[in-house]
Coordinates of C-alpha atoms in Angstrom, one line a residue:
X1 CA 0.0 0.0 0.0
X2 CA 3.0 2.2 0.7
X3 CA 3.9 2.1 -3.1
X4 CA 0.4 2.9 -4.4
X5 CA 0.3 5.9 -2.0
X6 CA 3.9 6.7 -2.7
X7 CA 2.9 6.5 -6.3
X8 CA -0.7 8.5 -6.3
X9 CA 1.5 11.4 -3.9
X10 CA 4.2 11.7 -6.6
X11 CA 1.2 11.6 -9.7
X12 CA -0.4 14.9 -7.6
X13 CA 2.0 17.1 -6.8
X14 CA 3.3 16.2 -10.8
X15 CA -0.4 17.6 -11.9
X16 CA -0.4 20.8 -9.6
X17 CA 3.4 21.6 -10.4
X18 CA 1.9 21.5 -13.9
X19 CA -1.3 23.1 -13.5
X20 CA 0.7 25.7 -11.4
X21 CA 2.7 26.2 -14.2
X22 CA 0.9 26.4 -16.9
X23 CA -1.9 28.9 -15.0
X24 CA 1.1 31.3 -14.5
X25 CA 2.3 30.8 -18.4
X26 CA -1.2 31.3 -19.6
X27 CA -1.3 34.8 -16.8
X28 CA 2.1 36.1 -18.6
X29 CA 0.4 35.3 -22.2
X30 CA -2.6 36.7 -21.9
X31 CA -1.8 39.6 -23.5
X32 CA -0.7 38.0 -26.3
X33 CA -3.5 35.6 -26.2
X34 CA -6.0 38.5 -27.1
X35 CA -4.1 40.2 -29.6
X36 CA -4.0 36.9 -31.4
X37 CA -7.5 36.7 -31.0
X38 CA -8.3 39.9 -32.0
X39 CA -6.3 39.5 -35.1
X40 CA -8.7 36.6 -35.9
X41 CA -6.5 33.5 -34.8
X42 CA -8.6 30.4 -34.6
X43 CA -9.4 28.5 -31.0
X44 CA -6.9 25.6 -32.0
X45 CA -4.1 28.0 -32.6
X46 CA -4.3 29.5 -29.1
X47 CA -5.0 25.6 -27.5
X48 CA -1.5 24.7 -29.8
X49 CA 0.4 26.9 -28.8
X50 CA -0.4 26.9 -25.0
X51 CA 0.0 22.5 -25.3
X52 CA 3.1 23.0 -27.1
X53 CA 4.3 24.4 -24.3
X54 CA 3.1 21.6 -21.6
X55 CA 4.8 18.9 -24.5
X56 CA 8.3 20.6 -24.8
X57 CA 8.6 20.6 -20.6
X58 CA 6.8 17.0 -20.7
X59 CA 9.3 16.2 -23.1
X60 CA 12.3 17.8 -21.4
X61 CA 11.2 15.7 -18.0
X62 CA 10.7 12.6 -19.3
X63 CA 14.2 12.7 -21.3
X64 CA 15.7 13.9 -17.6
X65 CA 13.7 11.4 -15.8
X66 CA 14.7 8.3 -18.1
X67 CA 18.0 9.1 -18.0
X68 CA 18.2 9.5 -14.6
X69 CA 16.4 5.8 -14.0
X70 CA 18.7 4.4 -17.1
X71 CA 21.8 5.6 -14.9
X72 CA 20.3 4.4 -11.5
X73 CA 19.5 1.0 -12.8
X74 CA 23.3 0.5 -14.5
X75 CA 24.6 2.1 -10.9
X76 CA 22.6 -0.7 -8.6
X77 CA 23.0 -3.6 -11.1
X78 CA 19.1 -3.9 -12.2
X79 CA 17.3 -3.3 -8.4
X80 CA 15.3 -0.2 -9.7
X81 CA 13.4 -1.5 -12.8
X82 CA 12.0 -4.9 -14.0
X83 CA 12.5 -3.8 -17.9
X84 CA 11.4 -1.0 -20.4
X85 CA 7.3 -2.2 -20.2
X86 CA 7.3 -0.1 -16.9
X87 CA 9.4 2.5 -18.0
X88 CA 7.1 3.3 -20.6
X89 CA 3.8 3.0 -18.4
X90 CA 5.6 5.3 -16.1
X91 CA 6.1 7.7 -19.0
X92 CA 2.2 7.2 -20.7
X93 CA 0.9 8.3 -17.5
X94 CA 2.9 11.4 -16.7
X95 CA 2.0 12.6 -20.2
X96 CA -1.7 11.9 -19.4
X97 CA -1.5 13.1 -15.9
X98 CA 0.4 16.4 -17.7
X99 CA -2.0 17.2 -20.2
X100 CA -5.1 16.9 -18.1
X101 CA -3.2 19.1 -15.8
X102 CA -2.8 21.9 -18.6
X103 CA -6.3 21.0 -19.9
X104 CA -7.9 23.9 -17.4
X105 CA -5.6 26.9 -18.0
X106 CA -5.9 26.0 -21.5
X107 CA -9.6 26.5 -21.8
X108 CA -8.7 29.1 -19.5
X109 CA -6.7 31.2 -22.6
X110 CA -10.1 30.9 -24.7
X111 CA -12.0 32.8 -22.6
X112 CA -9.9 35.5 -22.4
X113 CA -11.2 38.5 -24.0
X114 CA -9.0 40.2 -26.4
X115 CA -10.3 44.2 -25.3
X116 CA -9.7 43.4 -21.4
X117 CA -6.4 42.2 -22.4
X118 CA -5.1 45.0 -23.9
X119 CA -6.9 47.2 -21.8
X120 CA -4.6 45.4 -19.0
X121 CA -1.6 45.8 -21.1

């Protein structure tokens, strides 16, 4: 039990670091949110490039992370992992946990309002 609680404690604080994250990236954005907007940029373009932001630092963890398990396996002969199939369940569910983290400040950025954002500005 202390591995599934170990495990769900990691998975949350991974999601609010996220959410956390992207909320503040979206805050600094908004600006530039609603001038794209205003210039007639579609709802996908503002949801790509707010997602392409949450993919890059996905990306950037799960490169650190892997080689950081690669090297701590090699170091302790093999006691950390039982093979690549849980590796890569490890790294499908941080991508899922990451993008439903960034799901909310990314609906967020569409309904900011392009005349209160440069009003702010």
């Amino acid at each position: 039990i202390s591995v599934v609680a170990g495990t769900l404690s990691v998975l949350l604080l991974s999601a609010a670091g996220l959410y956390a994250m992207m909320s503040l990236a979206v805050t600094q954005r908004q600006r530039e949110i609603g001038i794209r907007t205003a210039l007639g940029g579609a709802r996908w373009q503002v949801l790509r490039s707010v997602f392409s932001r949450v993919l890059t630092q996905l990306a950037v963890g799960i490169v650190a992370g892997g080689a950081l398990a690669v090297w701590l396996d090699f170091a302790s002969g093999g006691l950390f992992t039982d093979g690549a199939p849980r590796v890569l369940l490890v790294v499908v569910v941080m991508v899922t946990v990451g993008l439903l983290a960034a799901l909310g400040p990314a609906r967020r950025s569409l309904r900011i309002q392009p005349m209160d954002a440069l009003r702010e500005g």
